[in-house]
mmCIF file of C-alpha atoms in Angstrom:
data_model
loop_
_atom_site.group_PDB
_atom_site.id
_atom_site.type_symbol
_atom_site.label_atom_id
_atom_site.label_comp_id
_atom_site.label_asym_id
_atom_site.label_seq_id
_atom_site.Cartn_x
_atom_site.Cartn_y
_atom_site.Cartn_z
ATOM 1 C CA MET A 1 -32.786 -38.578 21.883
ATOM 2 C CA ALA A 2 -33.331 -41.525 19.575
ATOM 3 C CA ARG A 3 -32.842 -39.269 16.569
ATOM 4 C CA VAL A 4 -29.503 -38.003 17.911
ATOM 5 C CA VAL A 5 -28.311 -41.578 18.496
ATOM 6 C CA LYS A 6 -29.413 -42.493 14.994
ATOM 7 C CA VAL A 7 -27.472 -39.583 13.499
ATOM 8 C CA PHE A 8 -24.290 -40.543 15.357
ATOM 9 C CA LYS A 9 -24.645 -44.170 14.238
ATOM 10 C CA THR A 10 -25.053 -43.034 10.639
ATOM 11 C CA LEU A 11 -21.935 -40.838 10.844
ATOM 12 C CA ARG A 12 -19.956 -43.694 12.391
ATOM 13 C CA ASN A 13 -21.081 -46.210 9.765
ATOM 14 C CA HIS A 14 -20.227 -43.788 6.941
ATOM 15 C CA TRP A 15 -17.127 -42.193 8.449
ATOM 16 C CA LYS A 16 -15.354 -41.702 5.107
ATOM 17 C CA LYS A 17 -18.215 -39.690 3.635
ATOM 18 C CA SER A 18 -18.624 -37.811 6.905
ATOM 19 C CA THR A 19 -14.929 -36.852 6.974
ATOM 20 C CA PHE A 20 -15.087 -35.677 3.364
ATOM 21 C CA ALA A 21 -18.214 -33.599 4.052
ATOM 22 C CA VAL A 22 -16.601 -31.949 7.094
ATOM 23 C CA CYS A 23 -13.509 -31.027 5.051
ATOM 24 C CA VAL A 24 -15.633 -29.547 2.249
ATOM 25 C CA LEU A 25 -17.789 -27.554 4.652
ATOM 26 C CA SER A 26 -14.731 -26.278 6.546
ATOM 27 C CA TYR A 27 -13.003 -25.152 3.356
ATOM 28 C CA GLY A 28 -16.206 -23.565 2.051
ATOM 29 C CA GLY A 29 -16.775 -21.719 5.298
ATOM 30 C CA HIS A 30 -13.194 -20.430 5.323
ATOM 31 C CA TRP A 31 -13.546 -19.305 1.694
ATOM 32 C CA LEU A 32 -16.813 -17.481 2.363
ATOM 33 C CA TYR A 33 -15.336 -15.825 5.451
ATOM 34 C CA GLY A 34 -12.373 -14.609 3.360
ATOM 35 C CA ILE A 35 -14.765 -13.084 0.810
ATOM 36 C CA HIS A 36 -16.664 -11.346 3.616
ATOM 37 C CA CYS A 37 -13.433 -9.891 5.072
ATOM 38 C CA ASP A 38 -12.339 -8.665 1.636
ATOM 39 C CA SER A 39 -15.704 -6.941 1.176
ATOM 40 C CA LEU A 40 -15.274 -5.175 4.513
ATOM 41 C CA LEU A 41 -11.800 -3.991 3.470
ATOM 42 C CA ARG A 42 -13.159 -2.618 0.187
ATOM 43 C CA ARG A 43 -16.025 -0.890 1.982
ATOM 44 C CA GLU A 44 -13.657 0.746 4.469
ATOM 45 C CA ALA A 45 -11.371 1.977 1.672
ATOM 46 C CA CYS A 46 -14.323 3.350 -0.314
ATOM 47 C CA LEU A 47 -15.624 5.259 2.702
ATOM 48 C CA GLU A 48 -12.199 6.846 3.134
ATOM 49 C CA ALA A 49 -12.012 7.691 -0.579
ATOM 50 C CA ARG A 50 -15.500 9.270 -0.450
ATOM 51 C CA GLU A 51 -14.175 11.903 1.936
ATOM 52 C CA PHE A 52 -11.718 13.034 -0.752
ATOM 53 C CA GLY A 53 -14.580 13.240 -3.253
ATOM 54 C CA ARG A 54 -16.651 15.440 -0.928
ATOM 55 C CA GLN A 55 -13.994 18.112 -0.669
ATOM 56 C CA GLN A 56 -15.118 21.337 -2.338
ATOM 57 C CA ILE A 57 -13.131 22.940 -5.136
ATOM 58 C CA SER A 58 -13.223 26.503 -6.408
ATOM 59 C CA PRO A 59 -14.930 27.335 -9.748
ATOM 60 C CA GLN A 60 -11.520 27.896 -11.366
ATOM 61 C CA GLU A 61 -10.213 24.469 -10.372
ATOM 62 C CA GLN A 62 -10.688 21.318 -12.415
ATOM 63 C CA LEU A 63 -10.982 17.698 -11.414
ATOM 64 C CA LYS A 64 -7.717 15.849 -11.111
ATOM 65 C CA LYS A 65 -6.920 13.830 -14.214
ATOM 66 C CA ALA A 66 -5.145 10.479 -14.032
ATOM 67 C CA THR A 67 -3.877 8.293 -16.856
ATOM 68 C CA VAL A 68 -3.892 4.616 -15.864
ATOM 69 C CA ILE A 69 -1.648 2.159 -17.735
ATOM 70 C CA LEU A 70 -3.180 -1.279 -17.063
ATOM 71 C CA ASN A 71 -1.610 -4.578 -18.085
ATOM 72 C CA PRO A 72 -4.460 -7.142 -18.371
ATOM 73 C CA ALA A 73 -1.974 -10.031 -18.547
ATOM 74 C CA ALA A 74 -0.510 -9.289 -15.093
ATOM 75 C CA CYS A 75 -1.127 -11.805 -12.289
ATOM 76 C CA ASN A 76 -1.942 -14.567 -14.813
ATOM 77 C CA GLY A 77 -4.693 -12.539 -16.460
ATOM 78 C CA LYS A 78 -6.448 -11.459 -13.239
ATOM 79 C CA ALA A 79 -5.290 -7.825 -13.337
ATOM 80 C CA ILE A 80 -8.484 -6.370 -14.864
ATOM 81 C CA LYS A 81 -10.672 -8.055 -12.252
ATOM 82 C CA LEU A 82 -8.378 -6.949 -9.409
ATOM 83 C CA PHE A 83 -8.298 -3.356 -10.677
ATOM 84 C CA ASP A 84 -12.064 -3.096 -11.271
ATOM 85 C CA LYS A 85 -12.973 -4.504 -7.850
ATOM 86 C CA ASN A 86 -10.299 -2.915 -5.633
ATOM 87 C CA ALA A 87 -8.794 0.212 -7.222
ATOM 88 C CA ALA A 88 -11.241 1.721 -9.733
ATOM 89 C CA PRO A 89 -14.098 2.362 -7.217
ATOM 90 C CA ILE A 90 -11.699 4.219 -4.907
ATOM 91 C CA LEU A 91 -10.481 6.507 -7.702
ATOM 92 C CA HIS A 92 -14.028 7.229 -8.914
ATOM 93 C CA LEU A 93 -15.349 7.980 -5.425
ATOM 94 C CA ALA A 94 -12.458 10.391 -4.871
ATOM 95 C CA GLY A 95 -13.526 12.403 -7.930
ATOM 96 C CA VAL A 96 -10.531 11.567 -10.121
ATOM 97 C CA GLU A 97 -11.111 11.728 -13.873
ATOM 98 C CA ILE A 98 -9.570 8.508 -15.209
ATOM 99 C CA THR A 99 -8.252 7.753 -18.685
ATOM 100 C CA LEU A 100 -7.736 3.986 -18.803
ATOM 101 C CA VAL A 101 -5.162 2.617 -21.283
ATOM 102 C CA LYS A 102 -4.892 -1.168 -21.578
ATOM 103 C CA THR A 103 -1.884 -2.876 -23.149
ATOM 104 C CA ASP A 104 -2.370 -5.745 -25.599
ATOM 105 C CA PHE A 105 1.128 -7.197 -25.887
ATOM 106 C CA GLU A 106 4.557 -7.115 -24.281
ATOM 107 C CA GLY A 107 6.460 -3.897 -24.978
ATOM 108 C CA GLN A 108 3.384 -1.893 -25.983
ATOM 109 C CA ALA A 109 3.550 0.334 -22.895
ATOM 110 C CA LYS A 110 6.868 1.782 -24.140
ATOM 111 C CA LYS A 111 5.230 2.845 -27.413
ATOM 112 C CA LEU A 112 2.062 4.122 -25.748
ATOM 113 C CA MET A 113 4.083 6.463 -23.553
ATOM 114 C CA GLU A 114 5.129 8.379 -26.681
ATOM 115 C CA PHE A 115 1.504 9.533 -27.161
ATOM 116 C CA ILE A 116 0.425 10.077 -23.546
ATOM 117 C CA GLU A 117 -0.617 13.704 -23.024
ATOM 118 C CA GLN A 118 0.243 15.785 -19.988
ATOM 119 C CA THR A 119 -1.764 14.649 -16.972
ATOM 120 C CA ASP A 120 -1.967 15.423 -13.259
ATOM 121 C CA MET A 121 -0.795 11.938 -12.318
ATOM 122 C CA LEU A 122 0.300 8.740 -14.011
ATOM 123 C CA ILE A 123 -0.826 5.420 -12.500
ATOM 124 C CA VAL A 124 0.794 2.089 -13.393
ATOM 125 C CA ALA A 125 -1.414 -0.917 -12.649
ATOM 126 C CA GLY A 126 0.614 -4.072 -13.156
ATOM 127 C CA GLY A 127 3.868 -5.669 -12.069
ATOM 128 C CA ASP A 128 7.597 -5.139 -12.514
ATOM 129 C CA GLY A 129 7.444 -5.558 -16.292
ATOM 130 C CA THR A 130 4.701 -2.971 -16.791
ATOM 131 C CA LEU A 131 6.423 -0.463 -14.514
ATOM 132 C CA GLN A 132 9.776 -0.898 -16.255
ATOM 133 C CA GLU A 133 8.172 -0.402 -19.684
ATOM 134 C CA VAL A 134 6.340 2.750 -18.572
ATOM 135 C CA VAL A 135 9.483 4.280 -17.030
ATOM 136 C CA THR A 136 11.527 3.428 -20.143
ATOM 137 C CA GLY A 137 8.922 4.903 -22.500
ATOM 138 C CA LEU A 138 8.591 8.008 -20.323
ATOM 139 C CA LEU A 139 12.330 8.734 -20.225
ATOM 140 C CA ARG A 140 12.745 8.174 -23.970
ATOM 141 C CA ARG A 141 10.377 11.039 -24.779
ATOM 142 C CA PRO A 142 11.847 14.291 -26.154
ATOM 143 C CA ASP A 143 10.007 16.228 -23.413
ATOM 144 C CA GLN A 144 11.030 13.829 -20.658
ATOM 145 C CA ALA A 145 12.395 16.692 -18.517
ATOM 146 C CA GLN A 146 8.869 18.130 -18.262
ATOM 147 C CA MET A 147 7.102 14.763 -17.970
ATOM 148 C CA CYS A 148 9.359 13.705 -15.084
ATOM 149 C CA ASN A 149 7.570 16.252 -12.899
ATOM 150 C CA THR A 150 4.379 14.191 -13.184
ATOM 151 C CA PRO A 151 3.917 12.094 -10.009
ATOM 152 C CA ILE A 152 3.594 8.357 -10.605
ATOM 153 C CA GLY A 153 1.427 5.952 -8.663
ATOM 154 C CA PHE A 154 2.067 2.208 -8.596
ATOM 155 C CA ILE A 155 -0.798 -0.230 -7.983
ATOM 156 C CA PRO A 156 0.817 -3.677 -7.492
ATOM 157 C CA LEU A 157 -1.149 -6.179 -9.587
ATOM 158 C CA GLY A 158 1.693 -8.337 -10.907
ATOM 159 C CA SER A 159 3.191 -11.624 -9.837
ATOM 160 C CA SER A 160 6.369 -9.764 -8.814
ATOM 161 C CA ASN A 161 6.243 -6.206 -7.447
ATOM 162 C CA SER A 162 9.812 -5.407 -6.366
ATOM 163 C CA LEU A 163 9.181 -1.683 -5.827
ATOM 164 C CA SER A 164 6.043 -2.134 -3.735
ATOM 165 C CA PRO A 165 7.813 -2.678 -0.349
ATOM 166 C CA SER A 166 9.570 0.678 -0.854
ATOM 167 C CA LEU A 167 6.273 2.549 -1.302
ATOM 168 C CA HIS A 168 3.477 0.624 0.404
ATOM 169 C CA LEU A 169 2.762 -1.061 3.708
ATOM 170 C CA LEU A 170 3.622 -4.756 3.673
ATOM 171 C CA ASN A 171 0.511 -6.930 3.771
ATOM 172 C CA ASP A 172 -0.181 -10.549 2.853
ATOM 173 C CA ASN A 173 -3.783 -9.735 1.978
ATOM 174 C CA ARG A 174 -3.886 -8.771 -1.704
ATOM 175 C CA VAL A 175 -7.083 -6.708 -1.365
ATOM 176 C CA LYS A 176 -5.630 -4.721 1.545
ATOM 177 C CA HIS A 177 -2.385 -4.216 -0.373
ATOM 178 C CA ILE A 178 -4.118 -2.863 -3.497
ATOM 179 C CA THR A 179 -6.590 -0.606 -1.666
ATOM 180 C CA SER A 180 -3.842 0.813 0.551
ATOM 181 C CA ALA A 181 -1.662 1.558 -2.494
ATOM 182 C CA THR A 182 -4.584 3.307 -4.228
ATOM 183 C CA LEU A 183 -5.385 5.432 -1.158
ATOM 184 C CA SER A 184 -1.745 6.529 -0.917
ATOM 185 C CA ILE A 185 -2.128 8.025 -4.408
ATOM 186 C CA LEU A 186 -5.086 10.119 -3.219
ATOM 187 C CA LYS A 187 -3.238 11.369 -0.130
ATOM 188 C CA GLY A 188 -0.572 12.875 -2.388
ATOM 189 C CA GLU A 189 2.658 12.267 -0.436
ATOM 190 C CA THR A 190 5.572 11.621 -2.790
ATOM 191 C CA VAL A 191 9.202 10.537 -2.708
ATOM 192 C CA GLN A 192 11.935 10.953 -5.325
ATOM 193 C CA LEU A 193 13.471 7.776 -6.732
ATOM 194 C CA ASP A 194 16.763 7.171 -8.528
ATOM 195 C CA VAL A 195 16.783 5.637 -12.013
ATOM 196 C CA LEU A 196 19.430 3.577 -13.784
ATOM 197 C CA GLU A 197 20.047 4.286 -17.474
ATOM 198 C CA ILE A 198 21.319 1.070 -19.075
ATOM 199 C CA LYS A 199 22.672 1.635 -22.561
ATOM 200 C CA GLY A 200 24.149 -0.884 -24.978
ATOM 201 C CA GLU A 201 26.282 -0.175 -28.022
ATOM 202 C CA LYS A 202 23.442 -0.122 -30.563
ATOM 203 C CA GLU A 203 19.994 -0.291 -28.957
ATOM 204 C CA GLN A 204 18.070 2.496 -27.241
ATOM 205 C CA PRO A 205 18.640 2.810 -23.487
ATOM 206 C CA VAL A 206 16.555 0.875 -20.997
ATOM 207 C CA PHE A 207 15.692 2.421 -17.628
ATOM 208 C CA ALA A 208 15.392 0.572 -14.333
ATOM 209 C CA LEU A 209 14.235 1.486 -10.840
ATOM 210 C CA MET A 210 15.748 -1.445 -8.934
ATOM 211 C CA GLY A 211 18.772 -2.833 -10.772
ATOM 212 C CA LEU A 212 20.592 -5.187 -13.126
ATOM 213 C CA ARG A 213 21.358 -8.785 -12.123
ATOM 214 C CA TRP A 214 23.654 -11.224 -13.948
ATOM 215 C CA GLY A 215 25.225 -14.539 -13.036
ATOM 216 C CA ALA A 216 24.680 -18.096 -11.869
ATOM 217 C CA PHE A 217 22.089 -17.301 -9.205
ATOM 218 C CA ARG A 218 19.983 -15.427 -11.757
ATOM 219 C CA ASP A 219 20.199 -18.294 -14.250
ATOM 220 C CA ALA A 220 19.189 -20.847 -11.613
ATOM 221 C CA ALA A 221 16.299 -18.681 -10.395
ATOM 222 C CA ALA A 222 14.949 -18.470 -13.957
ATOM 223 C CA THR A 223 14.433 -22.281 -13.972
ATOM 224 C CA ILE A 224 12.597 -22.551 -10.623
ATOM 225 C CA SER A 225 9.133 -22.542 -12.203
ATOM 226 C CA LYS A 226 10.035 -25.699 -14.195
ATOM 227 C CA TYR A 227 10.238 -27.683 -10.966
ATOM 228 C CA TRP A 228 6.796 -26.755 -9.638
ATOM 229 C CA TYR A 229 6.111 -30.428 -8.883
ATOM 230 C CA MET A 230 8.831 -30.318 -6.199
ATOM 231 C CA GLY A 231 6.665 -28.044 -4.030
ATOM 232 C CA PRO A 232 8.627 -26.168 -1.344
ATOM 233 C CA LEU A 233 11.855 -27.853 -2.511
ATOM 234 C CA LYS A 234 11.710 -26.425 -6.051
ATOM 235 C CA THR A 235 14.160 -23.568 -5.295
ATOM 236 C CA LYS A 236 16.798 -25.880 -3.848
ATOM 237 C CA ALA A 237 16.220 -28.391 -6.664
ATOM 238 C CA ALA A 238 16.753 -25.730 -9.355
ATOM 239 C CA HIS A 239 20.067 -24.600 -7.828
ATOM 240 C CA TRP A 240 21.285 -28.152 -7.202
ATOM 241 C CA LEU A 241 20.493 -29.328 -10.753
ATOM 242 C CA SER A 242 22.249 -26.267 -12.197
ATOM 243 C CA THR A 243 25.439 -27.391 -10.415
ATOM 244 C CA LEU A 244 25.114 -30.829 -12.024
ATOM 245 C CA ARG A 245 25.019 -29.337 -15.510
ATOM 246 C CA GLU A 246 28.093 -27.146 -14.913
ATOM 247 C CA TRP A 247 30.418 -26.455 -12.005
ATOM 248 C CA PRO A 248 32.015 -24.112 -11.089
ATOM 249 C CA LEU A 249 29.619 -21.459 -12.352
ATOM 250 C CA VAL A 250 32.167 -18.633 -12.297
ATOM 251 C CA ARG A 251 31.758 -15.609 -14.597
ATOM 252 C CA GLU A 252 34.634 -13.367 -15.735
ATOM 253 C CA VAL A 253 33.796 -9.698 -16.093
ATOM 254 C CA SER A 254 35.656 -6.388 -16.538
ATOM 255 C CA LEU A 255 34.305 -3.296 -14.846
ATOM 256 C CA SER A 256 35.198 0.390 -15.201
ATOM 257 C CA TYR A 257 33.549 2.959 -12.955
ATOM 258 C CA LEU A 258 33.599 6.571 -11.797
ATOM 259 C CA GLU A 259 33.491 7.585 -8.157
ATOM 260 C CA PRO A 260 30.109 8.748 -6.765
ATOM 261 C CA THR A 261 29.246 12.430 -6.620
ATOM 262 C CA LEU A 262 28.237 14.433 -3.556
ATOM 263 C CA ARG A 263 24.517 14.540 -3.018
ATOM 264 C CA PRO A 264 23.232 18.146 -3.215
ATOM 265 C CA ALA A 265 20.993 19.459 -0.485
ATOM 266 C CA GLU A 266 17.302 18.873 -0.995
ATOM 267 C CA LEU A 267 15.430 21.922 -2.218
ATOM 268 C CA PRO A 268 12.835 23.373 0.168
ATOM 269 C CA THR A 269 9.272 22.438 -0.636
ATOM 270 C CA THR A 270 7.963 25.950 0.142
ATOM 271 C CA ARG A 271 9.205 29.244 -1.282
ATOM 272 C CA PRO A 272 10.832 31.608 1.240
ATOM 273 C CA PRO A 273 8.925 34.858 1.939
ATOM 274 C CA ARG A 274 9.795 37.781 -0.297
ATOM 275 C CA ALA A 275 12.052 40.453 1.227
ATOM 276 C CA SER A 276 10.576 43.865 2.044
ATOM 277 C CA LEU A 277 10.723 46.710 -0.502
ATOM 278 C CA PRO A 278 13.454 48.747 1.308
ATOM 279 C CA SER A 279 15.631 45.632 1.551
ATOM 280 C CA ARG A 280 15.292 44.948 -2.165
ATOM 281 C CA ILE A 281 16.135 48.581 -3.031
ATOM 282 C CA MET A 282 19.231 48.550 -0.806
ATOM 283 C CA ARG A 283 20.420 45.254 -2.318
ATOM 284 C CA ARG A 284 20.081 46.616 -5.864
ATOM 285 C CA LEU A 285 21.941 49.824 -4.985
ATOM 286 C CA LYS A 286 24.726 47.797 -3.391
ATOM 287 C CA ASN A 287 25.064 45.616 -6.475
ATOM 288 C CA TYR A 288 25.069 48.724 -8.698
ATOM 289 C CA TRP A 289 27.862 50.592 -6.846
ATOM 290 C CA SER A 290 29.947 47.524 -6.040
ATOM 291 C CA PRO A 291 29.049 44.763 -8.497
ATOM 292 C CA PRO A 292 30.047 41.229 -7.462
ATOM 293 C CA VAL A 293 33.354 39.949 -8.826
ATOM 294 C CA GLU A 294 32.942 37.266 -11.425
ATOM 295 C CA GLU A 295 34.578 34.015 -10.458
ATOM 296 C CA THR A 296 37.080 32.509 -12.866
ATOM 297 C CA PRO A 297 35.736 29.340 -14.393
ATOM 298 C CA LYS A 298 37.186 26.185 -12.948
ATOM 299 C CA VAL A 299 39.187 23.935 -15.212
ATOM 300 C CA GLU A 300 37.390 20.605 -15.440
ATOM 301 C CA GLU A 301 39.595 17.713 -14.479
ATOM 302 C CA PRO A 302 39.542 14.618 -16.676
ATOM 303 C CA GLU A 303 37.337 11.810 -15.449
ATOM 304 C CA LYS A 304 39.238 9.211 -13.458
ATOM 305 C CA TRP A 305 38.006 5.761 -14.399
ATOM 306 C CA THR A 306 38.870 2.824 -12.156
ATOM 307 C CA ASP A 307 39.216 -0.615 -13.739
ATOM 308 C CA ARG A 308 38.463 -3.865 -11.913
ATOM 309 C CA GLU A 309 38.464 -7.511 -12.944
ATOM 310 C CA PHE A 310 36.054 -9.903 -11.248
ATOM 311 C CA SER A 311 35.651 -13.667 -11.107
ATOM 312 C CA THR A 312 32.213 -13.938 -9.610
ATOM 313 C CA LEU A 313 29.130 -16.100 -9.288
ATOM 314 C CA GLU A 314 26.822 -13.109 -9.520
ATOM 315 C CA LEU A 315 27.021 -9.389 -10.227
ATOM 316 C CA LEU A 316 24.326 -6.970 -9.102
ATOM 317 C CA ILE A 317 24.126 -3.249 -9.932
ATOM 318 C CA HIS A 318 21.265 -1.600 -8.075
ATOM 319 C CA THR A 319 19.903 1.687 -6.768
ATOM 320 C CA HIS A 320 19.140 2.747 -3.201
ATOM 321 C CA ASN A 321 15.403 2.651 -3.920
ATOM 322 C CA LYS A 322 14.926 -0.190 -1.461
ATOM 323 C CA ASN A 323 14.900 2.596 1.154
ATOM 324 C CA PRO A 324 14.342 5.831 -0.797
ATOM 325 C CA VAL A 325 13.985 8.071 2.267
ATOM 326 C CA GLU A 326 17.375 7.196 3.746
ATOM 327 C CA ARG A 327 19.651 10.243 3.984
ATOM 328 C CA ARG A 328 22.881 9.695 2.067
ATOM 329 C CA LEU A 329 26.086 11.676 1.569
ATOM 330 C CA TYR A 330 26.636 10.579 -2.041
ATOM 331 C CA ASP A 331 24.486 9.996 -5.109
ATOM 332 C CA SER A 332 25.588 6.517 -6.086
ATOM 333 C CA LEU A 333 24.637 3.167 -7.506
ATOM 334 C CA MET A 334 25.777 0.002 -5.733
ATOM 335 C CA ILE A 335 27.941 -2.676 -7.396
ATOM 336 C CA ARG A 336 28.067 -6.029 -5.640
ATOM 337 C CA ALA A 337 29.951 -9.150 -6.697
ATOM 338 C CA GLU A 338 29.815 -12.536 -4.992
ATOM 339 C CA PRO A 339 33.136 -14.401 -4.528
ATOM 340 C CA GLU A 340 34.006 -17.363 -6.724
ATOM 341 C CA ASN A 341 34.911 -19.846 -3.960
ATOM 342 C CA PHE A 342 31.417 -21.164 -3.177
ATOM 343 C CA THR A 343 30.857 -24.824 -2.379
ATOM 344 C CA VAL A 344 27.799 -26.576 -3.808
ATOM 345 C CA GLY A 345 26.077 -26.515 -0.429
ATOM 346 C CA GLU A 346 26.767 -22.810 0.069
ATOM 347 C CA PHE A 347 25.495 -22.098 -3.456
ATOM 348 C CA ILE A 348 22.188 -23.883 -2.793
ATOM 349 C CA ALA A 349 21.718 -22.205 0.606
ATOM 350 C CA ALA A 350 22.523 -18.729 -0.740
ATOM 351 C CA GLY A 351 20.231 -19.257 -3.740
ATOM 352 C CA ASN A 352 17.369 -20.139 -1.424
ATOM 353 C CA GLU A 353 17.830 -16.822 0.442
ATOM 354 C CA LYS A 354 18.221 -14.781 -2.751
ATOM 355 C CA GLU A 355 14.887 -16.077 -4.033
ATOM 356 C CA THR A 356 13.112 -14.003 -1.370
ATOM 357 C CA ASP A 357 15.405 -10.961 -1.754
ATOM 358 C CA PRO A 358 17.956 -10.790 -4.626
ATOM 359 C CA THR A 359 19.795 -7.906 -2.910
ATOM 360 C CA ILE A 360 20.953 -10.231 -0.093
ATOM 361 C CA PHE A 361 24.703 -10.866 -0.435
ATOM 362 C CA THR A 362 27.195 -12.811 1.637
ATOM 363 C CA GLU A 363 29.757 -11.170 3.921
ATOM 364 C CA LYS A 364 32.588 -12.077 1.511
ATOM 365 C CA SER A 365 31.049 -10.166 -1.401
ATOM 366 C CA THR A 366 32.765 -7.110 -2.915
ATOM 367 C CA THR A 367 30.819 -3.842 -2.648
ATOM 368 C CA LEU A 368 31.544 -0.662 -4.617
ATOM 369 C CA GLU A 369 29.797 2.683 -5.057
ATOM 370 C CA ALA A 370 29.860 4.559 -8.355
ATOM 371 C CA SER A 371 28.051 7.162 -10.413
ATOM 372 C CA VAL A 372 28.660 5.445 -13.774
ATOM 373 C CA CYS A 373 29.980 1.984 -14.605
ATOM 374 C CA GLN A 374 30.829 0.172 -17.812
ATOM 375 C CA LEU A 375 30.305 -3.576 -17.896
ATOM 376 C CA LYS A 376 32.430 -5.565 -20.357
ATOM 377 C CA LEU A 377 31.829 -9.282 -20.893
ATOM 378 C CA PRO A 378 33.982 -11.873 -22.708
ATOM 379 C CA GLU A 379 32.961 -12.381 -26.328
ATOM 380 C CA ASP A 380 32.036 -16.062 -25.897
ATOM 381 C CA VAL A 381 29.763 -15.415 -22.888
ATOM 382 C CA GLY A 382 26.029 -15.503 -23.573
ATOM 383 C CA GLY A 383 23.199 -15.600 -21.098
ATOM 384 C CA PHE A 384 20.782 -12.970 -19.921
ATOM 385 C CA TYR A 385 20.468 -9.995 -17.612
ATOM 386 C CA ASN A 386 17.563 -9.409 -15.264
ATOM 387 C CA ILE A 387 16.648 -5.720 -15.413
ATOM 388 C CA ASP A 388 13.874 -5.120 -12.888
ATOM 389 C CA ASN A 389 12.986 -8.827 -13.216
ATOM 390 C CA GLU A 390 12.699 -8.551 -17.002
ATOM 391 C CA GLU A 391 14.998 -10.678 -19.175
ATOM 392 C CA TYR A 392 17.425 -9.039 -21.642
ATOM 393 C CA ASP A 393 20.330 -10.440 -23.664
ATOM 394 C CA ALA A 394 23.661 -10.055 -21.880
ATOM 395 C CA MET A 395 25.990 -7.620 -23.677
ATOM 396 C CA PRO A 396 28.500 -4.849 -22.835
ATOM 397 C CA VAL A 397 26.544 -1.970 -21.309
ATOM 398 C CA GLU A 398 27.026 1.360 -19.590
ATOM 399 C CA VAL A 399 24.979 1.887 -16.436
ATOM 400 C CA ARG A 400 24.509 5.512 -15.396
ATOM 401 C CA LEU A 401 22.734 6.801 -12.299
ATOM 402 C CA LEU A 402 20.037 9.445 -12.756
ATOM 403 C CA PRO A 403 19.605 10.644 -9.160
ATOM 404 C CA ARG A 404 16.133 11.597 -7.919
ATOM 405 C CA LYS A 405 14.742 11.481 -11.440
ATOM 406 C CA LEU A 406 11.103 10.474 -10.815
ATOM 407 C CA ARG A 407 8.489 11.193 -8.151
ATOM 408 C CA PHE A 408 6.358 8.322 -6.841
ATOM 409 C CA PHE A 409 3.444 8.346 -4.413
ATOM 410 C CA ILE A 410 4.356 6.763 -1.072
ATOM 411 C CA ASN A 411 2.333 5.672 1.939
ATOM 412 C CA ALA A 412 3.004 8.025 4.885
ATOM 413 C CA GLU A 413 3.160 5.168 7.401
ATOM 414 C CA ARG A 414 5.602 3.273 5.220
ATOM 415 C CA ARG A 415 7.793 6.375 4.987
ATOM 416 C CA GLU A 416 7.976 6.526 8.789
ATOM 417 C CA GLN A 417 8.861 2.831 8.956
ATOM 418 C CA LEU A 418 11.687 3.267 6.457
ATOM 419 C CA LEU A 419 13.013 6.326 8.321
ATOM 420 C CA THR A 420 13.087 4.269 11.511
ATOM 421 C CA GLN A 421 14.977 1.461 9.772
ATOM 422 C CA ALA A 422 17.523 3.934 8.391
ATOM 423 C CA GLN A 423 18.234 5.295 11.865
#
């Protein structure tokens, strides 16, 4: 008992050191517990992947081959460690033959895609920038029509992964997020995604999966990282200070667009059974004695372009890939323009919401649907576009929708969640 009393007296006499020691031990215990939980998640994912590796294949079959495009600079240089610890063991245990290609500098993925050979699947391990470069390099190839049939897997390792919520289950735990995304590649369920072809007057086209963003909100969001010392107020500070430098932040833009086209019916995934031999013979005899009448070719009507002038704080042109499984009547891209009559307070509040989701727009915004649009800017206007969160010089461009151009692996549970939201 005397020893216990002595210990309590010592802790009371040195309460500052005791408080510091308790804080350190608590933080250390929480950190170690987090590492233990992450190890359990990895173990569970590896056990599930091992079942894929144990499946027998016939002598004529070959192991699945995957080409992985890895950006080591993603997530502040942590991408290699994240991939090696969370994704690579799952792919190896599943019996996938991996060809790992690491990029060394920005823009290299576009060039590497010119030399990538045909593979069973293409895996992008990185963030928005890596994915946008891979898609652009893939669709610039002369044989892009054939390469587009290759399914693409996305392992979210970047600081920003805009496409991930459309394909994977939402999870705050990074290890769980990466392992779940890797397992969805092994399970093989895919979804077709639209692509935007963004073409300037001189340069080669750039391709985007999410959209093009231009305006005052984009410019303010690009400066948020400079105010890191403001903590949770950095977003509001960036938008408020941008109003001090210039107000109003209205942009003038001319837009020409074509109406959206009807969405064709989805092709069946399985081939219908072949008709019986007597039925085929009768059909051929019928076509021989009474051949079908050739239809007269329809005269193509000239394209009807619609012109609009906007005075806006922000313009966003985006796909429907936020919910790729939603059933739609038209193949279209969305054009959204914010009104010009924002107050400073409304601008700061809206900018704070757009930081979490740039596709959020106010009720007063103008919304259009189109298949192609041409964006014309005043000559004295500079600035930048955000194309899938990558910065490009603002210039007159044509944005064309390529409907259902690429196939991406999707988590089956996430597909069901998105179908429920659409209903």
